[in-house]
């Protein structure tokens, strides 16, 4: 019988190697998020929404409860709600993510307990408290999974209501930040609100950076040589079509391809050597779907 993670992988018909890479990235993202929670959020009491924010508040209200233990309780309750309202199939790998991130935080609490923040620079601590979980979440989202927690609430709301989910979750995060302000003081509350605003923009930016590719269009006097370089040296393909110049009226062959940053530099250097007068346009894109890139 397959585990939940394996079922999720099989659903998308992954090979063993693809599943291993997917599982590695998923756990790496969860571990990075857990590091941000343990090393920067918890000692500074940055309750910036989500299950980690609720857990930080609970660990203060109930001193015998650490953040990792509180996360197990909160995530466990949310998973139970998800199973009741969404079913096991719909929850998928979210069940694993919810408990794995709690486990990572608990392990870090045992191995490297934090009695106080690393530094006295609260703004610097806030930056890492935002950047690490945002980077971890971006890696997890990029492999088609989620970090669990309040994502389960979003899934339930999406199924049964017409609420704007993003706004509803942002409002709940602000309430948690306000609670932090009431419990730890206005200064901490303001830092939590600032962290929320930073987080709102950072996750999307990290995802776009991870997926960034270059859409390259080339008009060259020797299109066949350019095509061969793309196919053989870069191990990529291209679309070739005929176009007519508006000024010259001359028909030209145009090649369009999608490359990584490194491959784009290699193609540009190749053109500089073989056809310095070639016309080259490069456009950034983070949503390339198809063979050799992301699947639908």
Tab-separated table of C-alpha atoms in Angstrom:
chain	number	residue	atom	x	y	z
A	1	UNK	CA	0.000	0.000	0.000
A	2	UNK	CA	1.441	3.350	-0.985
A	3	UNK	CA	2.074	6.233	1.418
A	4	UNK	CA	0.245	9.540	0.958
A	5	UNK	CA	3.340	11.088	-0.651
A	6	UNK	CA	3.721	8.162	-3.041
A	7	UNK	CA	0.015	8.315	-3.950
A	8	UNK	CA	0.387	11.990	-4.765
A	9	UNK	CA	3.400	11.228	-6.952
A	10	UNK	CA	1.716	8.302	-8.693
A	11	UNK	CA	-1.315	10.473	-9.442
A	12	UNK	CA	0.923	12.579	-11.642
A	13	UNK	CA	2.699	9.487	-13.056
A	14	UNK	CA	6.162	10.339	-11.764
A	15	UNK	CA	9.121	8.060	-12.305
A	16	UNK	CA	11.085	6.953	-9.231
A	17	UNK	CA	13.768	9.551	-9.941
A	18	UNK	CA	11.174	12.306	-10.384
A	19	UNK	CA	9.444	11.260	-7.167
A	20	UNK	CA	12.750	11.283	-5.271
A	21	UNK	CA	13.498	14.808	-6.520
A	22	UNK	CA	9.932	15.942	-5.723
A	23	UNK	CA	10.079	14.498	-2.196
A	24	UNK	CA	13.526	16.007	-1.592
A	25	UNK	CA	12.380	19.480	-2.655
A	26	UNK	CA	9.168	19.178	-0.633
A	27	UNK	CA	11.046	18.297	2.551
A	28	UNK	CA	13.746	20.888	1.872
A	29	UNK	CA	11.072	23.589	1.593
A	30	UNK	CA	9.358	22.428	4.794
A	31	UNK	CA	12.703	22.288	6.641
A	32	UNK	CA	13.635	25.830	5.541
A	33	UNK	CA	10.226	27.105	6.676
A	34	UNK	CA	10.676	25.331	10.026
A	35	UNK	CA	14.126	26.921	10.452
A	36	UNK	CA	12.630	30.379	9.936
A	37	UNK	CA	9.936	29.646	12.519
A	38	UNK	CA	12.296	28.238	15.151
A	39	UNK	CA	15.342	30.481	14.802
A	40	UNK	CA	13.675	33.815	14.052
A	41	UNK	CA	9.899	33.858	14.561
A	42	UNK	CA	9.706	32.121	17.939
A	43	UNK	CA	12.472	33.906	19.914
A	44	UNK	CA	11.246	37.305	18.658
A	45	UNK	CA	7.558	36.391	19.147
A	46	UNK	CA	6.770	37.276	15.555
A	47	UNK	CA	3.238	35.857	15.395
A	48	UNK	CA	2.678	36.788	11.741
A	49	UNK	CA	-0.426	34.723	11.074
A	50	UNK	CA	-0.841	31.101	10.051
A	51	UNK	CA	-0.430	28.087	12.297
A	52	UNK	CA	3.045	29.211	13.394
A	53	UNK	CA	1.606	32.524	14.609
A	54	UNK	CA	-1.199	30.802	16.520
A	55	UNK	CA	1.320	28.334	17.977
A	56	UNK	CA	3.625	31.114	19.190
A	57	UNK	CA	0.668	32.719	20.976
A	58	UNK	CA	-0.392	29.373	22.489
A	59	UNK	CA	3.131	28.622	23.724
A	60	UNK	CA	3.087	31.951	25.591
A	61	UNK	CA	-0.373	31.424	27.064
A	62	UNK	CA	0.516	27.841	28.052
A	63	UNK	CA	4.212	27.904	29.084
A	64	UNK	CA	4.512	24.104	29.282
A	65	UNK	CA	3.652	23.884	25.581
A	66	UNK	CA	6.457	24.550	23.103
A	67	UNK	CA	5.849	25.918	19.603
A	68	UNK	CA	6.414	22.564	17.898
A	69	UNK	CA	3.911	20.851	20.172
A	70	UNK	CA	1.384	23.638	19.627
A	71	UNK	CA	1.835	23.299	15.862
A	72	UNK	CA	1.075	19.577	16.099
A	73	UNK	CA	-2.169	20.374	17.929
A	74	UNK	CA	-3.257	23.200	15.587
A	75	UNK	CA	-2.276	21.354	12.407
A	76	UNK	CA	-3.858	18.160	13.711
A	77	UNK	CA	-7.144	19.972	14.274
A	78	UNK	CA	-6.992	21.519	10.797
A	79	UNK	CA	-6.173	18.164	9.166
A	80	UNK	CA	-9.160	16.625	10.955
A	81	UNK	CA	-11.392	19.415	9.613
A	82	UNK	CA	-9.957	18.861	6.152
A	83	UNK	CA	-10.639	15.133	6.285
A	84	UNK	CA	-14.231	15.759	7.414
A	85	UNK	CA	-15.083	18.461	4.875
A	86	UNK	CA	-12.775	17.613	1.968
A	87	UNK	CA	-11.958	13.922	2.236
A	88	UNK	CA	-8.614	12.105	2.203
A	89	UNK	CA	-8.209	12.254	-1.575
A	90	UNK	CA	-8.609	16.044	-1.732
A	91	UNK	CA	-6.186	16.587	1.150
A	92	UNK	CA	-3.417	14.541	-0.502
A	93	UNK	CA	0.085	15.553	0.485
A	94	UNK	CA	-1.250	18.425	2.646
A	95	UNK	CA	-1.669	15.887	5.472
A	96	UNK	CA	2.022	15.004	5.281
A	97	UNK	CA	3.136	18.643	5.038
A	98	UNK	CA	1.068	19.703	8.052
A	99	UNK	CA	2.705	17.160	10.360
A	100	UNK	CA	6.170	17.240	8.767
A	101	UNK	CA	6.676	20.967	9.346
A	102	UNK	CA	5.542	20.519	12.971
A	103	UNK	CA	8.033	17.658	13.360
A	104	UNK	CA	10.869	19.721	11.865
A	105	UNK	CA	10.175	22.546	14.345
A	106	UNK	CA	10.078	20.075	17.267
A	107	UNK	CA	13.395	18.501	16.215
A	108	UNK	CA	15.030	21.938	15.997
A	109	UNK	CA	13.687	22.834	19.445
A	110	UNK	CA	15.380	19.735	20.864
A	111	UNK	CA	18.659	20.065	18.948
A	112	UNK	CA	19.141	23.847	19.067
A	113	UNK	CA	16.962	25.491	21.728
A	114	UNK	CA	16.671	29.272	21.370
A	115	UNK	CA	16.522	31.151	24.681
A	116	UNK	CA	16.833	34.541	23.006
A	117	UNK	CA	17.190	36.022	19.487
A	118	UNK	CA	20.499	35.755	17.639
A	119	UNK	CA	20.964	39.540	17.603
A	120	UNK	CA	19.556	42.705	19.140
A	121	UNK	CA	18.647	44.018	15.675
A	122	UNK	CA	14.893	43.348	15.513
A	123	UNK	CA	14.540	44.475	11.898
A	124	UNK	CA	17.310	42.109	10.780
A	125	UNK	CA	15.630	39.282	12.688
A	126	UNK	CA	12.299	40.165	11.023
A	127	UNK	CA	13.860	39.982	7.559
A	128	UNK	CA	15.046	36.411	8.174
A	129	UNK	CA	11.752	35.514	9.866
A	130	UNK	CA	10.022	36.493	6.621
A	131	UNK	CA	12.592	35.400	4.021
A	132	UNK	CA	13.227	31.819	5.224
A	133	UNK	CA	9.560	30.720	5.495
A	134	UNK	CA	8.765	32.553	2.247
A	135	UNK	CA	11.599	30.762	0.434
A	136	UNK	CA	10.554	27.430	1.939
A	137	UNK	CA	6.900	27.959	1.013
A	138	UNK	CA	7.900	28.960	-2.526
A	139	UNK	CA	9.851	25.707	-2.969
A	140	UNK	CA	6.890	23.698	-1.645
A	141	UNK	CA	4.349	25.530	-3.826
A	142	UNK	CA	6.647	25.141	-6.826
A	143	UNK	CA	6.462	21.326	-6.603
A	144	UNK	CA	2.676	21.468	-6.479
A	145	UNK	CA	2.241	20.964	-2.729
A	146	UNK	CA	1.424	23.232	0.217
A	147	UNK	CA	2.689	23.755	3.745
A	148	UNK	CA	-0.690	22.735	5.174
A	149	UNK	CA	-2.036	24.740	8.083
A	150	UNK	CA	-4.258	27.590	7.005
A	151	UNK	CA	-4.125	26.301	3.413
A	152	UNK	CA	-6.625	23.701	4.627
A	153	UNK	CA	-8.953	26.479	5.782
A	154	UNK	CA	-8.600	28.071	2.345
A	155	UNK	CA	-9.507	24.773	0.650
A	156	UNK	CA	-12.613	24.385	2.832
A	157	UNK	CA	-13.730	27.984	2.282
A	158	UNK	CA	-13.184	27.634	-1.469
A	159	UNK	CA	-15.380	24.537	-1.552
A	160	UNK	CA	-18.305	25.749	0.546
A	161	UNK	CA	-18.400	29.552	0.273
A	162	UNK	CA	-18.005	32.342	-2.261
A	163	UNK	CA	-15.648	34.319	-0.011
A	164	UNK	CA	-12.519	35.862	-1.489
A	165	UNK	CA	-10.107	33.414	0.112
A	166	UNK	CA	-6.983	35.541	-0.071
A	167	UNK	CA	-8.662	38.453	1.684
A	168	UNK	CA	-10.226	36.209	4.311
A	169	UNK	CA	-6.879	34.611	5.200
A	170	UNK	CA	-5.100	37.971	5.188
A	171	UNK	CA	-7.739	39.308	7.590
A	172	UNK	CA	-7.208	36.328	9.920
A	173	UNK	CA	-3.430	36.859	9.788
A	174	UNK	CA	-3.913	40.510	10.764
A	175	UNK	CA	-6.051	39.418	13.721
A	176	UNK	CA	-3.247	37.114	14.865
A	177	UNK	CA	-0.743	39.976	14.495
A	178	UNK	CA	-3.033	42.244	16.532
A	179	UNK	CA	-3.265	39.548	19.204
A	180	UNK	CA	0.547	39.478	19.269
A	181	UNK	CA	0.503	43.248	19.788
A	182	UNK	CA	-1.877	42.851	22.717
A	183	UNK	CA	0.170	40.043	24.260
A	184	UNK	CA	3.736	41.221	23.601
A	185	UNK	CA	3.368	44.973	23.169
A	186	UNK	CA	2.660	47.426	20.356
A	187	UNK	CA	6.245	47.300	19.031
A	188	UNK	CA	6.101	43.534	18.408
A	189	UNK	CA	2.594	43.904	16.960
A	190	UNK	CA	3.793	46.511	14.457
A	191	UNK	CA	6.721	44.301	13.455
A	192	UNK	CA	4.261	41.432	12.899
A	193	UNK	CA	2.096	43.620	10.648
A	194	UNK	CA	5.187	44.751	8.730
A	195	UNK	CA	6.240	41.114	8.335
A	196	UNK	CA	2.804	40.219	6.966
A	197	UNK	CA	3.047	42.917	4.310
A	198	UNK	CA	6.538	41.775	3.325
A	199	UNK	CA	5.425	38.127	3.159
A	200	UNK	CA	2.503	38.991	0.880
A	201	UNK	CA	4.889	40.088	-1.866
A	202	UNK	CA	7.874	37.846	-1.217
A	203	UNK	CA	6.459	34.345	-1.849
A	204	UNK	CA	5.304	35.184	-5.385
A	205	UNK	CA	8.647	36.863	-6.108
A	206	UNK	CA	10.618	33.797	-4.980
A	207	UNK	CA	8.401	31.454	-7.039
A	208	UNK	CA	8.899	33.611	-10.129
A	209	UNK	CA	12.650	33.622	-9.550
A	210	UNK	CA	12.734	29.815	-9.240
A	211	UNK	CA	10.809	29.394	-12.501
A	212	UNK	CA	12.431	32.221	-14.450
A	213	UNK	CA	13.274	31.405	-18.053
A	214	UNK	CA	14.227	33.497	-21.075
A	215	UNK	CA	12.069	33.580	-24.195
A	216	UNK	CA	14.595	34.336	-26.941
A	217	UNK	CA	13.801	35.447	-30.493
A	218	UNK	CA	16.592	35.535	-33.086
A	219	UNK	CA	16.722	36.953	-36.617
A	220	UNK	CA	20.034	35.975	-38.179
A	221	UNK	CA	21.684	35.978	-41.596
A	222	UNK	CA	22.557	32.325	-40.945
A	223	UNK	CA	19.469	30.844	-39.219
A	224	UNK	CA	20.541	27.254	-39.907
A	225	UNK	CA	23.743	27.680	-37.894
A	226	UNK	CA	21.798	29.263	-35.031
A	227	UNK	CA	19.281	26.410	-35.088
A	228	UNK	CA	22.056	23.803	-34.975
A	229	UNK	CA	23.690	25.565	-32.019
A	230	UNK	CA	20.387	25.582	-30.106
A	231	UNK	CA	19.701	21.917	-30.886
A	232	UNK	CA	23.191	20.486	-30.381
A	233	UNK	CA	25.107	22.768	-28.033
A	234	UNK	CA	22.201	23.876	-25.816
A	235	UNK	CA	20.135	20.684	-26.146
A	236	UNK	CA	16.989	22.743	-26.655
A	237	UNK	CA	14.492	23.054	-29.480
A	238	UNK	CA	13.074	26.102	-31.240
A	239	UNK	CA	10.156	27.269	-33.340
A	240	UNK	CA	11.140	28.476	-36.798
A	241	UNK	CA	8.857	30.607	-38.938
A	242	UNK	CA	9.144	32.980	-41.880
A	243	UNK	CA	8.463	36.695	-41.460
A	244	UNK	CA	8.858	39.769	-43.631
A	245	UNK	CA	10.695	42.911	-42.580
A	246	UNK	CA	8.450	45.998	-42.621
A	247	UNK	CA	11.225	48.300	-43.880
A	248	UNK	CA	13.152	46.027	-46.261
A	249	UNK	CA	10.255	43.825	-47.381
A	250	UNK	CA	12.741	40.951	-47.225
A	251	UNK	CA	11.685	37.532	-45.956
A	252	UNK	CA	13.651	36.309	-42.951
A	253	UNK	CA	13.632	33.152	-40.859
A	254	UNK	CA	12.844	33.838	-37.196
A	255	UNK	CA	13.743	31.421	-34.389
A	256	UNK	CA	12.049	31.458	-30.998
A	257	UNK	CA	13.292	29.327	-28.103
A	258	UNK	CA	13.071	29.163	-24.300
A	259	UNK	CA	16.344	28.954	-22.372
A	260	UNK	CA	17.819	29.215	-18.902
A	261	UNK	CA	19.945	32.225	-17.971
A	262	UNK	CA	23.167	30.298	-18.628
A	263	UNK	CA	21.976	29.028	-22.013
A	264	UNK	CA	20.884	32.536	-23.001
A	265	UNK	CA	24.360	33.890	-22.282
A	266	UNK	CA	25.890	31.050	-24.314
A	267	UNK	CA	23.611	31.799	-27.291
A	268	UNK	CA	24.337	35.512	-27.120
A	269	UNK	CA	28.095	34.872	-27.029
A	270	UNK	CA	27.748	32.466	-29.981
A	271	UNK	CA	25.863	35.094	-32.010
A	272	UNK	CA	28.489	37.707	-31.143
A	273	UNK	CA	31.093	35.440	-32.752
A	274	UNK	CA	29.241	34.146	-35.822
A	275	UNK	CA	26.764	36.921	-36.640
A	276	UNK	CA	27.366	40.222	-34.810
A	277	UNK	CA	24.542	41.864	-36.793
A	278	UNK	CA	21.901	39.353	-35.672
A	279	UNK	CA	18.733	40.776	-34.124
A	280	UNK	CA	18.061	39.322	-30.684
A	281	UNK	CA	15.210	39.916	-28.201
A	282	UNK	CA	15.077	38.381	-24.710
A	283	UNK	CA	11.951	38.375	-22.534
A	284	UNK	CA	11.674	37.014	-18.986
A	285	UNK	CA	8.935	34.475	-18.254
A	286	UNK	CA	8.152	32.430	-15.137
A	287	UNK	CA	5.271	30.426	-16.622
A	288	UNK	CA	6.652	28.040	-19.248
A	289	UNK	CA	4.477	24.949	-19.588
A	290	UNK	CA	5.193	22.020	-21.896
A	291	UNK	CA	7.754	19.381	-22.762
A	292	UNK	CA	11.071	19.985	-21.061
A	293	UNK	CA	9.532	22.439	-18.590
A	294	UNK	CA	6.601	22.335	-16.164
A	295	UNK	CA	3.631	20.072	-16.788
A	296	UNK	CA	0.056	21.348	-16.903
